mmCIF file of C-alpha atoms in Angstrom:
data_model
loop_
_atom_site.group_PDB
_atom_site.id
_atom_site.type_symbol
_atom_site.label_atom_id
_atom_site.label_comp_id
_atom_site.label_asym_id
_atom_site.label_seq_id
_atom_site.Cartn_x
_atom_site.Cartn_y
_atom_site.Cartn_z
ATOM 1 C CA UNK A 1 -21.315 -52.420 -3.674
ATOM 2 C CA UNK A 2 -23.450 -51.434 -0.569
ATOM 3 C CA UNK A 3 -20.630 -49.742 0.347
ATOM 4 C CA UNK A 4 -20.300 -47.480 -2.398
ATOM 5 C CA UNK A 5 -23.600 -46.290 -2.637
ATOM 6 C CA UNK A 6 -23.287 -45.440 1.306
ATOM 7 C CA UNK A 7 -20.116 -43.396 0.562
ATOM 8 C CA UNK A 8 -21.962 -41.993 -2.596
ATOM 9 C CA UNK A 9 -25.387 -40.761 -0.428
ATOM 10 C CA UNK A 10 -22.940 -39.133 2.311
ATOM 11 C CA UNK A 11 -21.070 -37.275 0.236
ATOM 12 C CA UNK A 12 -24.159 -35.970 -1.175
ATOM 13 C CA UNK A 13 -25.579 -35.236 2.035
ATOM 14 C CA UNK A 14 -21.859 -33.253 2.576
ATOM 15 C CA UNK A 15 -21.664 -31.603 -0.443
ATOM 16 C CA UNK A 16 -25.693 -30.091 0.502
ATOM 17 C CA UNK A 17 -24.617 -27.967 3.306
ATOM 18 C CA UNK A 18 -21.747 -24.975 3.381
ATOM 19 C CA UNK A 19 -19.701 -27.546 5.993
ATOM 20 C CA UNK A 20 -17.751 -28.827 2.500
ATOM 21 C CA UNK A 21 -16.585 -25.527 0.926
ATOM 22 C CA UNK A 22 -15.613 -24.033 4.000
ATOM 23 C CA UNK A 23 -13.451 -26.836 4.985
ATOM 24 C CA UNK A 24 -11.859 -27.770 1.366
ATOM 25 C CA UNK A 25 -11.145 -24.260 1.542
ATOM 26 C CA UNK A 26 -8.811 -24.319 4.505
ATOM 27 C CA UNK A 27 -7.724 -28.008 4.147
ATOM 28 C CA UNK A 28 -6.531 -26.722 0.686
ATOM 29 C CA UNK A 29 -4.512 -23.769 2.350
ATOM 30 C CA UNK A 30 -3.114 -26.269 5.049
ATOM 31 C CA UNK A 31 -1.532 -28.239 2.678
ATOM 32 C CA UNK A 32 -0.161 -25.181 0.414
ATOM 33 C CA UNK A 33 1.290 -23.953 3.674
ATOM 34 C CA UNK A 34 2.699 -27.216 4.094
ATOM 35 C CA UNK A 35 4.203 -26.950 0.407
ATOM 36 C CA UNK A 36 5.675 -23.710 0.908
ATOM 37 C CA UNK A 37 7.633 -24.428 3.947
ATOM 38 C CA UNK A 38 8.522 -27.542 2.587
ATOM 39 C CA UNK A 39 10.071 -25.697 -0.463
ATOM 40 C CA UNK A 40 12.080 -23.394 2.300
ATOM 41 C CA UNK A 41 9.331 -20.439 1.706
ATOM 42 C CA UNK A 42 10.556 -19.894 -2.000
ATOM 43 C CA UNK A 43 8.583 -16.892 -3.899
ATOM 44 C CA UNK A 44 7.893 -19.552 -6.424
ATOM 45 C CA UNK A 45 5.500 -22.015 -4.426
ATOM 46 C CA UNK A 46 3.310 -19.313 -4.007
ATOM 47 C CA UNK A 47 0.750 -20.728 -1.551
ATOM 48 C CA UNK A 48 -2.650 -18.907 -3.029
ATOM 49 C CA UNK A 49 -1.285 -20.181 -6.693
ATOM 50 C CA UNK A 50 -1.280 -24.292 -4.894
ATOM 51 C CA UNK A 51 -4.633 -23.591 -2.828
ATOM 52 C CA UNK A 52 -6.552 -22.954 -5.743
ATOM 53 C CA UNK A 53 -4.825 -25.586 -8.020
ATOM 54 C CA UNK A 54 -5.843 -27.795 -5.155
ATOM 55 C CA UNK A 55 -9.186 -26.547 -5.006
ATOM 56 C CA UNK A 56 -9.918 -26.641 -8.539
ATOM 57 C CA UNK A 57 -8.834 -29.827 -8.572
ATOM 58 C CA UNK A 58 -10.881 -31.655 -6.423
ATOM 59 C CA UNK A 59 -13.693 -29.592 -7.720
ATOM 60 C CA UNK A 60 -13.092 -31.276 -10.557
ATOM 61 C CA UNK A 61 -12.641 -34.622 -9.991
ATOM 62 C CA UNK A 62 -15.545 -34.845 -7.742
ATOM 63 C CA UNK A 63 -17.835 -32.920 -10.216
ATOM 64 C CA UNK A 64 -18.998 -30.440 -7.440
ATOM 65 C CA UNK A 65 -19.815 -26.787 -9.079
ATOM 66 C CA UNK A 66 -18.327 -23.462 -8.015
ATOM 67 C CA UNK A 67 -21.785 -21.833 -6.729
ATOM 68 C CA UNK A 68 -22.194 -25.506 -4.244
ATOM 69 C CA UNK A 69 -18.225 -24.729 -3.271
ATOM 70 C CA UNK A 70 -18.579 -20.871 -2.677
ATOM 71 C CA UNK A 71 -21.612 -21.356 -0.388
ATOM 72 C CA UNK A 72 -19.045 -22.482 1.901
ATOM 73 C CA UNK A 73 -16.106 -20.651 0.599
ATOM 74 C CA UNK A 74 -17.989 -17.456 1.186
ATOM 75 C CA UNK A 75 -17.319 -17.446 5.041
ATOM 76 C CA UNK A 76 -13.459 -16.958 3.856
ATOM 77 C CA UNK A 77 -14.528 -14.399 1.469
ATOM 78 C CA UNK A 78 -15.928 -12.184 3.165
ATOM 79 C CA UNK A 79 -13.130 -11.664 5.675
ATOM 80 C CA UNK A 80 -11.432 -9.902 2.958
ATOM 81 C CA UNK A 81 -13.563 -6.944 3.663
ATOM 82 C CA UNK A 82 -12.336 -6.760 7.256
ATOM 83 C CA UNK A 83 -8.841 -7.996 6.587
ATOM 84 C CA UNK A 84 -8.205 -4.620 4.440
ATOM 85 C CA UNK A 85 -9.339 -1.967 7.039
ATOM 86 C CA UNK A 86 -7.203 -4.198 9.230
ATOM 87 C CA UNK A 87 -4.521 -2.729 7.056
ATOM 88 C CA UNK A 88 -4.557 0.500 8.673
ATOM 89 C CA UNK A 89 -2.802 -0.960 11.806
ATOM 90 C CA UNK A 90 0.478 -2.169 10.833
ATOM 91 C CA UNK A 91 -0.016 1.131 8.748
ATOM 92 C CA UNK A 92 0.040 3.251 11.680
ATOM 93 C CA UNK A 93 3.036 1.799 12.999
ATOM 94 C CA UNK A 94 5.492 2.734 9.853
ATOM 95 C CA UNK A 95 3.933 6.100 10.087
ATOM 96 C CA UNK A 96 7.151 8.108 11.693
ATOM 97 C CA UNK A 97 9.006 6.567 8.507
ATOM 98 C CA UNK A 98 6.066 7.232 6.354
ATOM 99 C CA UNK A 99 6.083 11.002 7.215
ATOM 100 C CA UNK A 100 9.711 11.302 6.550
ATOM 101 C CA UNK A 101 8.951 10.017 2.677
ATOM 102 C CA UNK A 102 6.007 11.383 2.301
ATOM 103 C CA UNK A 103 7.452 12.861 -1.480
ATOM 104 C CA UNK A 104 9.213 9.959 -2.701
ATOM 105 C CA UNK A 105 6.362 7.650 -1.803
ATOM 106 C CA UNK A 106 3.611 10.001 -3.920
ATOM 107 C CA UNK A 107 6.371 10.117 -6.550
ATOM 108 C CA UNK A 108 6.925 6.246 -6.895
ATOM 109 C CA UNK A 109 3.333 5.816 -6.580
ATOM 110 C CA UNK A 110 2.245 7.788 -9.331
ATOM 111 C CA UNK A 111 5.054 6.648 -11.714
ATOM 112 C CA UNK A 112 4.391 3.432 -11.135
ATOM 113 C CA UNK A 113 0.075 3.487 -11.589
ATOM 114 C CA UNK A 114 1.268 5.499 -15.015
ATOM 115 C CA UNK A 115 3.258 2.487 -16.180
ATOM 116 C CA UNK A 116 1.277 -0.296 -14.396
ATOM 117 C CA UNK A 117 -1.883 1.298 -17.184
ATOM 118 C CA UNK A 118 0.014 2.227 -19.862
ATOM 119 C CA UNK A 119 2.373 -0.463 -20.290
ATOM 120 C CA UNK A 120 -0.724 -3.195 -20.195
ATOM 121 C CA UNK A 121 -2.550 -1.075 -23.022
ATOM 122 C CA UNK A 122 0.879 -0.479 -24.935
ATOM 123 C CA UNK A 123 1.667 -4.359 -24.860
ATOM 124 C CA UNK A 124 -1.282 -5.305 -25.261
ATOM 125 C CA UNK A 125 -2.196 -3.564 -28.370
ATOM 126 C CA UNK A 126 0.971 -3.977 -30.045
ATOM 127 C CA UNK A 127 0.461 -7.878 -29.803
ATOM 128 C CA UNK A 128 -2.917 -7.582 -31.901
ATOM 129 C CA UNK A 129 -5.119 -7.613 -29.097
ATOM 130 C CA UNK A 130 -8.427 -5.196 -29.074
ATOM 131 C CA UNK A 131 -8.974 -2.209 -27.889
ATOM 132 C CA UNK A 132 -11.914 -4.131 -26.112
ATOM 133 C CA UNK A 133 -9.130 -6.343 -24.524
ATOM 134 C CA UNK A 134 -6.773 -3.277 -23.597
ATOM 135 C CA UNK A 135 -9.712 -1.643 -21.877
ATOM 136 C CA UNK A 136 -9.755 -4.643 -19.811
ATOM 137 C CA UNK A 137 -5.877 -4.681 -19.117
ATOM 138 C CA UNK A 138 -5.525 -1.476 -18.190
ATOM 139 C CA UNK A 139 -6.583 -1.571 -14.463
ATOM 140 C CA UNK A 140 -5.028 -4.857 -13.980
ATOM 141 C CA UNK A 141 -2.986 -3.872 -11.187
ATOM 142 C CA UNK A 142 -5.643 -2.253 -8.562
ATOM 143 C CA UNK A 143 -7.157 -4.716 -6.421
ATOM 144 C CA UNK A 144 -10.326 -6.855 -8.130
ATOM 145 C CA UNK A 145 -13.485 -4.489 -7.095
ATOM 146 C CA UNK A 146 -11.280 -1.336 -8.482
ATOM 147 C CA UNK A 147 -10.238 -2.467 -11.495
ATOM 148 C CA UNK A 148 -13.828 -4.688 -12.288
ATOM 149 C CA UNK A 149 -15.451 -1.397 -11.932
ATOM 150 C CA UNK A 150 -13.407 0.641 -14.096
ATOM 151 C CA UNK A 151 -13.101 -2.061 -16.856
ATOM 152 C CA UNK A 152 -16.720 -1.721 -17.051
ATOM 153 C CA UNK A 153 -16.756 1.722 -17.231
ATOM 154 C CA UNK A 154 -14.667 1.882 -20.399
ATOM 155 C CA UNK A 155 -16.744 -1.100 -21.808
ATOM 156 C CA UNK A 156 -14.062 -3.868 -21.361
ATOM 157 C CA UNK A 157 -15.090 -7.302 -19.804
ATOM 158 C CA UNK A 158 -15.558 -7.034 -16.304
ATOM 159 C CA UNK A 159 -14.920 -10.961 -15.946
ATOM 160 C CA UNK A 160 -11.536 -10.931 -17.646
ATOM 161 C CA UNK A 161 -10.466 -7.910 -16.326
ATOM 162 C CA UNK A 162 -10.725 -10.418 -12.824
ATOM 163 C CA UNK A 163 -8.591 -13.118 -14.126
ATOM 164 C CA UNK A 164 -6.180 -10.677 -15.252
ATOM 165 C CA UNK A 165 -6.295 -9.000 -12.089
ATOM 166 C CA UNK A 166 -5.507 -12.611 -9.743
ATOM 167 C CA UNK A 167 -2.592 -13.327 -12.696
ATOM 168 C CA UNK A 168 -1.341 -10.004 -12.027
ATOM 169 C CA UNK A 169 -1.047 -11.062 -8.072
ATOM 170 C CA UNK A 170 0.330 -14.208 -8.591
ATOM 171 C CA UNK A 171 2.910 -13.432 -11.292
ATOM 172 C CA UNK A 172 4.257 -10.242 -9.252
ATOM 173 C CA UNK A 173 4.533 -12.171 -5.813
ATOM 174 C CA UNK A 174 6.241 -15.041 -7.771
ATOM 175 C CA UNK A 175 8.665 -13.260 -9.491
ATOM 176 C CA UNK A 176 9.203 -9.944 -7.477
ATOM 177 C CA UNK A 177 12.495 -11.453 -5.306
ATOM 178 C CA UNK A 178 13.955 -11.975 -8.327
ATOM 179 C CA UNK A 179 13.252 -9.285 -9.956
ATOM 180 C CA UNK A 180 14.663 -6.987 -7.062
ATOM 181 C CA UNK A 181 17.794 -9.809 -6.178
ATOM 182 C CA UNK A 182 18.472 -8.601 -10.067
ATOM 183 C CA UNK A 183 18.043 -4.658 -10.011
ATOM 184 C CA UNK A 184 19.987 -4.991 -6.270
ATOM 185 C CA UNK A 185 17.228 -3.422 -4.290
ATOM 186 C CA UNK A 186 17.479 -4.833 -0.554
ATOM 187 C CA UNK A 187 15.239 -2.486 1.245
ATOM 188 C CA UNK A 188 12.065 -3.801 2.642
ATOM 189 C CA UNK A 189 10.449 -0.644 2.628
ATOM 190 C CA UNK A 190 11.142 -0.538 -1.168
ATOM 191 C CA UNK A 191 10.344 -3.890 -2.006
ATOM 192 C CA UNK A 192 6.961 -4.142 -0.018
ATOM 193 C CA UNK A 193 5.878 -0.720 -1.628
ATOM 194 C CA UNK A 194 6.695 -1.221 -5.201
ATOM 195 C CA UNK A 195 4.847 -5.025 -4.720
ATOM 196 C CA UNK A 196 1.155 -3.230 -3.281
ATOM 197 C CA UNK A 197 1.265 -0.861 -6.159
ATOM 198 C CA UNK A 198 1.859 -3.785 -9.111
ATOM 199 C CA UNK A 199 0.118 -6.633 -7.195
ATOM 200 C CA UNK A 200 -2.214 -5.329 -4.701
ATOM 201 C CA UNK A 201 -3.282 -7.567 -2.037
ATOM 202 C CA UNK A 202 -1.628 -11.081 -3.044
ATOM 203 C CA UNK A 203 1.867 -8.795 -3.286
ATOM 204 C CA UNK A 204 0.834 -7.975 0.247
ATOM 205 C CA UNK A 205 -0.336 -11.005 1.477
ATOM 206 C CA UNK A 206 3.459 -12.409 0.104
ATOM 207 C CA UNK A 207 5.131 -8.920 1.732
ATOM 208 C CA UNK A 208 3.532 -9.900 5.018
ATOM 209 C CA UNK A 209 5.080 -13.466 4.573
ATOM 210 C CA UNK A 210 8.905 -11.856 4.664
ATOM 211 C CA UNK A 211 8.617 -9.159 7.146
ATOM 212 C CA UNK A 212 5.313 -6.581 8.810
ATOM 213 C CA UNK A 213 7.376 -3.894 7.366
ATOM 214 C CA UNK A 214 7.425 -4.620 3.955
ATOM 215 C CA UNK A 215 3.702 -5.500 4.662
ATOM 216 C CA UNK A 216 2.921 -2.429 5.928
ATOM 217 C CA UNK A 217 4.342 -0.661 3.183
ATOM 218 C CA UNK A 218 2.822 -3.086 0.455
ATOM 219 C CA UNK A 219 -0.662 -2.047 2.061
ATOM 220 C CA UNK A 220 0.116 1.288 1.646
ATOM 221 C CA UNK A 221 1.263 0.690 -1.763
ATOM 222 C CA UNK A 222 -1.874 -1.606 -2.506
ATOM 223 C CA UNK A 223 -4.529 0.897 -0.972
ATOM 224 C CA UNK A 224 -3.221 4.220 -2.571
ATOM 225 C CA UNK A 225 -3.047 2.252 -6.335
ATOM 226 C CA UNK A 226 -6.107 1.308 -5.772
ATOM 227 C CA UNK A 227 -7.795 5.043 -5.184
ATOM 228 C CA UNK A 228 -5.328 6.444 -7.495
ATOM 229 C CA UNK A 229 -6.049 3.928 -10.725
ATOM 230 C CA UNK A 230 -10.031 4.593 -9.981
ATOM 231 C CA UNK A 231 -9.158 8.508 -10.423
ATOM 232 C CA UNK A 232 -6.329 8.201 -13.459
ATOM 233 C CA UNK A 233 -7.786 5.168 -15.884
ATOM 234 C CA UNK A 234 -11.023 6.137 -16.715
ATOM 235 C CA UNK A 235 -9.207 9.193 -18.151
ATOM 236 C CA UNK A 236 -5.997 7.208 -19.480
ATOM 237 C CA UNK A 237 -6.994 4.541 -20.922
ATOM 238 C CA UNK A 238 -8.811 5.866 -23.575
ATOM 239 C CA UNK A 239 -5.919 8.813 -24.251
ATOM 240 C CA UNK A 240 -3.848 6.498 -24.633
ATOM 241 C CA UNK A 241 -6.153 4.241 -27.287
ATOM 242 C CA UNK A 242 -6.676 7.122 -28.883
ATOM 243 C CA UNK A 243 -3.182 8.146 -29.067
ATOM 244 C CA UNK A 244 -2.006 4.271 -30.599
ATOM 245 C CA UNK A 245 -4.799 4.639 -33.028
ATOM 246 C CA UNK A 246 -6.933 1.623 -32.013
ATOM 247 C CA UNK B 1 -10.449 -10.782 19.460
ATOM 248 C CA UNK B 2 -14.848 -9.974 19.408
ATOM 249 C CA UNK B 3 -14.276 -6.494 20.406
ATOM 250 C CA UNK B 4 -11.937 -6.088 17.648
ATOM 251 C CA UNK B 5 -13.245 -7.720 14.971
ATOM 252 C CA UNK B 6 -16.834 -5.425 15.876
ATOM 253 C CA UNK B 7 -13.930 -2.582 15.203
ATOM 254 C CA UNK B 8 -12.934 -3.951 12.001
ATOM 255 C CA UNK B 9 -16.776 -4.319 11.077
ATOM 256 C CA UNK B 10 -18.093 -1.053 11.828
ATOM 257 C CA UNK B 11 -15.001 1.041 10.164
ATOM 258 C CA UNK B 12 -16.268 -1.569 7.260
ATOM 259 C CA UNK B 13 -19.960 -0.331 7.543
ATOM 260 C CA UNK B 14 -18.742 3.388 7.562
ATOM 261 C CA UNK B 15 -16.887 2.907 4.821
ATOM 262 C CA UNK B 16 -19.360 1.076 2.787
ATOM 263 C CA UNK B 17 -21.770 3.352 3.697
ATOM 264 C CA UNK B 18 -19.787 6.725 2.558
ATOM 265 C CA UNK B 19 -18.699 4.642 -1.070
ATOM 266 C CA UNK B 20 -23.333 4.454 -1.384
ATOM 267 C CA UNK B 21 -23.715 7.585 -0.325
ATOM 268 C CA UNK B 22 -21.427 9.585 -2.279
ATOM 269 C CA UNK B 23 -21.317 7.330 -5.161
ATOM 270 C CA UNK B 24 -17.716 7.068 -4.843
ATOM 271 C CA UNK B 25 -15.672 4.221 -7.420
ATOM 272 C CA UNK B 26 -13.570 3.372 -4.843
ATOM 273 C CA UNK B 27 -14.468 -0.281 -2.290
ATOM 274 C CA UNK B 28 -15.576 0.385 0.639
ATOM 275 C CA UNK B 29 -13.343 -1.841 2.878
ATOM 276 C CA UNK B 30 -10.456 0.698 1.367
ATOM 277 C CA UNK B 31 -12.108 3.959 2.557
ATOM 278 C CA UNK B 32 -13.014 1.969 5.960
ATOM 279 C CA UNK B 33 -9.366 1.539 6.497
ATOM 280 C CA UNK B 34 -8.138 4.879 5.666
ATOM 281 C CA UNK B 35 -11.482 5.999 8.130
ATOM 282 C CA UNK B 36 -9.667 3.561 10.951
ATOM 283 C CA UNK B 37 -5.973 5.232 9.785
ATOM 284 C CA UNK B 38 -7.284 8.402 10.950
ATOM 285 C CA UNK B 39 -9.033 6.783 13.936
ATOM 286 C CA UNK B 40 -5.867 4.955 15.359
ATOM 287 C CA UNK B 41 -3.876 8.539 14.677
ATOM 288 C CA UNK B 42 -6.507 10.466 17.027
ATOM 289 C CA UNK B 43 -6.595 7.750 19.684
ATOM 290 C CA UNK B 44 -3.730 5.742 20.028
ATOM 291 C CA UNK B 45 -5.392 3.431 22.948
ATOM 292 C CA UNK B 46 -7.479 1.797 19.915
ATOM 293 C CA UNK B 47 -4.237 0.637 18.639
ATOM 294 C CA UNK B 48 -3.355 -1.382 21.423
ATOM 295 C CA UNK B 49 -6.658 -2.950 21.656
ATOM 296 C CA UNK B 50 -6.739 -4.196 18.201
ATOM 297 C CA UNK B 51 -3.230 -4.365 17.350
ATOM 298 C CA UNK B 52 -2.968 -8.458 18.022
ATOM 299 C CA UNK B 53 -5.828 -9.612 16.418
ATOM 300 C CA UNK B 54 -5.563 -7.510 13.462
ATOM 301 C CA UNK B 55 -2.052 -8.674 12.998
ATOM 302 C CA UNK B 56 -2.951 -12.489 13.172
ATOM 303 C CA UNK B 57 -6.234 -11.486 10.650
ATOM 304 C CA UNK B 58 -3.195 -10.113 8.356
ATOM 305 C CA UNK B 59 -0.387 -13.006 8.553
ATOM 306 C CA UNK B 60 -3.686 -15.308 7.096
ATOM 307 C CA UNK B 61 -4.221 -12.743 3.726
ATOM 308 C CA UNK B 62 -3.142 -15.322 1.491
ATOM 309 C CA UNK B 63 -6.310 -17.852 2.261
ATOM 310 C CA UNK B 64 -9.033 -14.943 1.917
ATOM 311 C CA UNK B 65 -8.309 -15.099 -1.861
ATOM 312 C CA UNK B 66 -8.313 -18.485 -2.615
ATOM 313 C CA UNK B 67 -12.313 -18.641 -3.168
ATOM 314 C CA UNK B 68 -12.578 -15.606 -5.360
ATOM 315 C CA UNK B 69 -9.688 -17.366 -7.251
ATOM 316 C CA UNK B 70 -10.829 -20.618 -7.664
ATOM 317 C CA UNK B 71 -14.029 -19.049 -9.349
ATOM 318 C CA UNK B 72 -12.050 -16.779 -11.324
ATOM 319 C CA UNK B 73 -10.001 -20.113 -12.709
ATOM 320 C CA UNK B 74 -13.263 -21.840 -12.964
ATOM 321 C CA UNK B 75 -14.757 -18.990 -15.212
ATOM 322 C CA UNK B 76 -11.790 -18.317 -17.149
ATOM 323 C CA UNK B 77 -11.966 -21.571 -18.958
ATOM 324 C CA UNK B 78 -14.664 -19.742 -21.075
ATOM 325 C CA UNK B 79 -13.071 -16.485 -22.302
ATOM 326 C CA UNK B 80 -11.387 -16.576 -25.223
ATOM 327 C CA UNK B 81 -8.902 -14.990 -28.069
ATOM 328 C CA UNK B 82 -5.662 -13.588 -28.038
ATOM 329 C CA UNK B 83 -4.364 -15.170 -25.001
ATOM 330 C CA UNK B 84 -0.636 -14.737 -25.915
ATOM 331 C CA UNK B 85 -1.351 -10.791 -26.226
ATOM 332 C CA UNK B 86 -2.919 -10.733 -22.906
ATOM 333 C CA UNK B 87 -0.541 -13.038 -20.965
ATOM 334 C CA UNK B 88 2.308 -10.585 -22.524
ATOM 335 C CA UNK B 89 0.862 -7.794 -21.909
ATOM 336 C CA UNK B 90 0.415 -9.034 -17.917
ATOM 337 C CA UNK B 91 4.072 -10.516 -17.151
ATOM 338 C CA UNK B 92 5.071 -7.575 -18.736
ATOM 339 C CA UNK B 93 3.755 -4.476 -17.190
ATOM 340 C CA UNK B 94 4.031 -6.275 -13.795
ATOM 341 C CA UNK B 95 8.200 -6.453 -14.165
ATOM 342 C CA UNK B 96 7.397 -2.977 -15.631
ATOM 343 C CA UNK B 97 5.537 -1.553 -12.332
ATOM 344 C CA UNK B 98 8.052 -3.721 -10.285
ATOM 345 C CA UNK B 99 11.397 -1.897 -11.451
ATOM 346 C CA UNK B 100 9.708 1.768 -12.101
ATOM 347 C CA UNK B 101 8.311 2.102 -8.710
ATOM 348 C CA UNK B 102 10.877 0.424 -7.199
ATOM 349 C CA UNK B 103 13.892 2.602 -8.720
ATOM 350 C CA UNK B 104 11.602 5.705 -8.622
ATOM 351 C CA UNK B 105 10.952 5.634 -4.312
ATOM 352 C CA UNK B 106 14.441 4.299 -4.011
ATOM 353 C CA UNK B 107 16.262 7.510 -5.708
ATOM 354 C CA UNK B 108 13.690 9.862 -4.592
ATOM 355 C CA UNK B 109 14.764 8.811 -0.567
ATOM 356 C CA UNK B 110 16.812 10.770 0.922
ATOM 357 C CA UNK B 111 19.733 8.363 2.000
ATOM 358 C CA UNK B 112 20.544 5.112 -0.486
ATOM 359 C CA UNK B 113 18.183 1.933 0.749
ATOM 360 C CA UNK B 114 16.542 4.022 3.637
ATOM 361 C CA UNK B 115 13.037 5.510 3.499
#
């Protein structure tokens, strides 16, 4: 019994100071790396998707809240910030290739931030969901401080417009290989690009995993949806409400 | 790996900085990198110096977004309504974006599978 309540006042005395989040957070990572070489590197055991199950669940069973976990957590956070202008360097090494497709990248890119909005609305709204919920579909595919800020702009909901956002990531780095194994498209160049522009930085996070080509070219993809969605939804999304009658 | 990351951090801080000043919609951290783009372009010496380290920062993006996902599971238990419409809508314009941009870069380049 003594026992217990000594395990029970130390992992208080943990779960007080940053030290816990921090590590669960890489522990958790270790172990989905673990997962996903075990499973060969398949697209499907995506390892941010097992982190955060793993996460969540011992969150869970041990009752600790999200704001105690983040204050640790928020080490790994905010490397994010760094981690994307970091993306200009693998950047500047495609950049003889980059020059000679300049067109067809601006082409692909703006075809595919037309359907990555338009498609969410149309589907979304056909399906019986609100205008209010379109609005927060819409910018689903630029990465989560982008498409936050333009949800609330056209009066979605900032908060689901996140969880859409992370689906969005997940979903397109699971299912992408498949998806080009299907349409026959081997080219890394092709593959990384067309994964930044649908699912932003978890695409490219998974791009990075195959080859620093298709990286690069999924932060290219990534960084110029992002710009290009803040510029074309705020204008879009509501032309195209308008335009379905909701 | 200290003199880069103070790279990283400052192109970061410009780019920050610019988004305030100028009230731009767009993350700072994105106009920082296209800042350090044009940086590496003018002197090429910075990419050596930085190259490693930002590579390793890079071949580790998959942790960085396992807080801001574990709070976006957490909160998502709360929303509610129309979750088959939204889930559709999702799986659907992802394919969607997948194939258009995909088939759209690939016949725009000028030889088959080469950009």
């Amino acid at each position: 019994m003594f026992e217990l309540a000594e395990l029970r006042s130390f992992w208080v005395y943990l779960s007080a100071s940053p030290l816990l989040g921090l590590t669960l957070t890489l522990c958790a990572y270790a172990v989905a790396q673990a997962m996903y070489a075990r499973c060969k590197f398949s697209a499907l055991a995506n390892p941010v998707a097992i982190a955060i199950a793993l996460v969540c669940a011992v969150l869970w069973l041990s009752g600790m809240s999200y704001e105690r976990y983040f204050a640790g957590a928020q080490f790994v956070h905010f490397l994010l910030g760094p981690a994307t202008v970091a993306l200009a360097v693998p950047l500047v090494r495609q950049l003889p290739r980059l020059r000679r497709a300049f067109l067809p990248v601006t082409l692909a890119l703006v075809c595919g931030s037309v359907t990555a909005i338009v498609s969410a609305v149309c589907i979304v709204v056909a399906l019986g969901g609100t205008a209010e919920l379109a609005r927060s579909a819409g910018p689903k595919s630029a990465t989560t401080p982008i498409a936050m800020a333009v949800s609330e702009r056209l009066g979605g909901l900032p908060s689901l417009t996140a969880v859409l956002v992370i689906g969005t990531g997940i979903f397109g780095a699971v299912t992408a290989r498949f998806l080009f194994g299907w349409m026959k498209i081997h080219s890394h160049e092709v593959r990384g690009f067309a994964l930044g522009v649908a699912s932003h930085g978890i695409g490219t996070a998974r791009a990075f995993q195959v080859s620093a080509e298709m990286g690069a070219f999924a932060g290219l993809g990534m960084g110029l949806n992002g710009v290009l969605t803040a510029l074309l939804a705020p204008g879009l999304i509501p032309l195209v409400l308008r335009w379905l009658g909701v | 790996m200290l003199v880069s990351f103070t790279i990283l951090l400052l192109f970061q801080c410009l780019g920050e900085g610019i988004a305030y000043v100028l009230h731009l919609p767009v993350p700072g951290p994105v106009i920082g990198m296209l800042l350090l783009f044009a940086a590496l372009l003018a002197a090429p010496a910075l990419q050596r110096k930085i190259e490693a380290d930002a590579n390793e920062l890079l071949r580790h993006l998959s942790l960085l977004f396992v807080p801001a996902g574990v709070g976006i599971v957490a909160a998502a238990s709360s929303s509610s309504g129309h979750w088959l419409a939204l889930l559709a809508g999702l799986m659907g314009s992802t394919l969607l974006t997948l194939a258009v941009t995909a088939l759209v870069l690939r016949a725009a380049s000028p030889k088959d599978g080469d950009v």
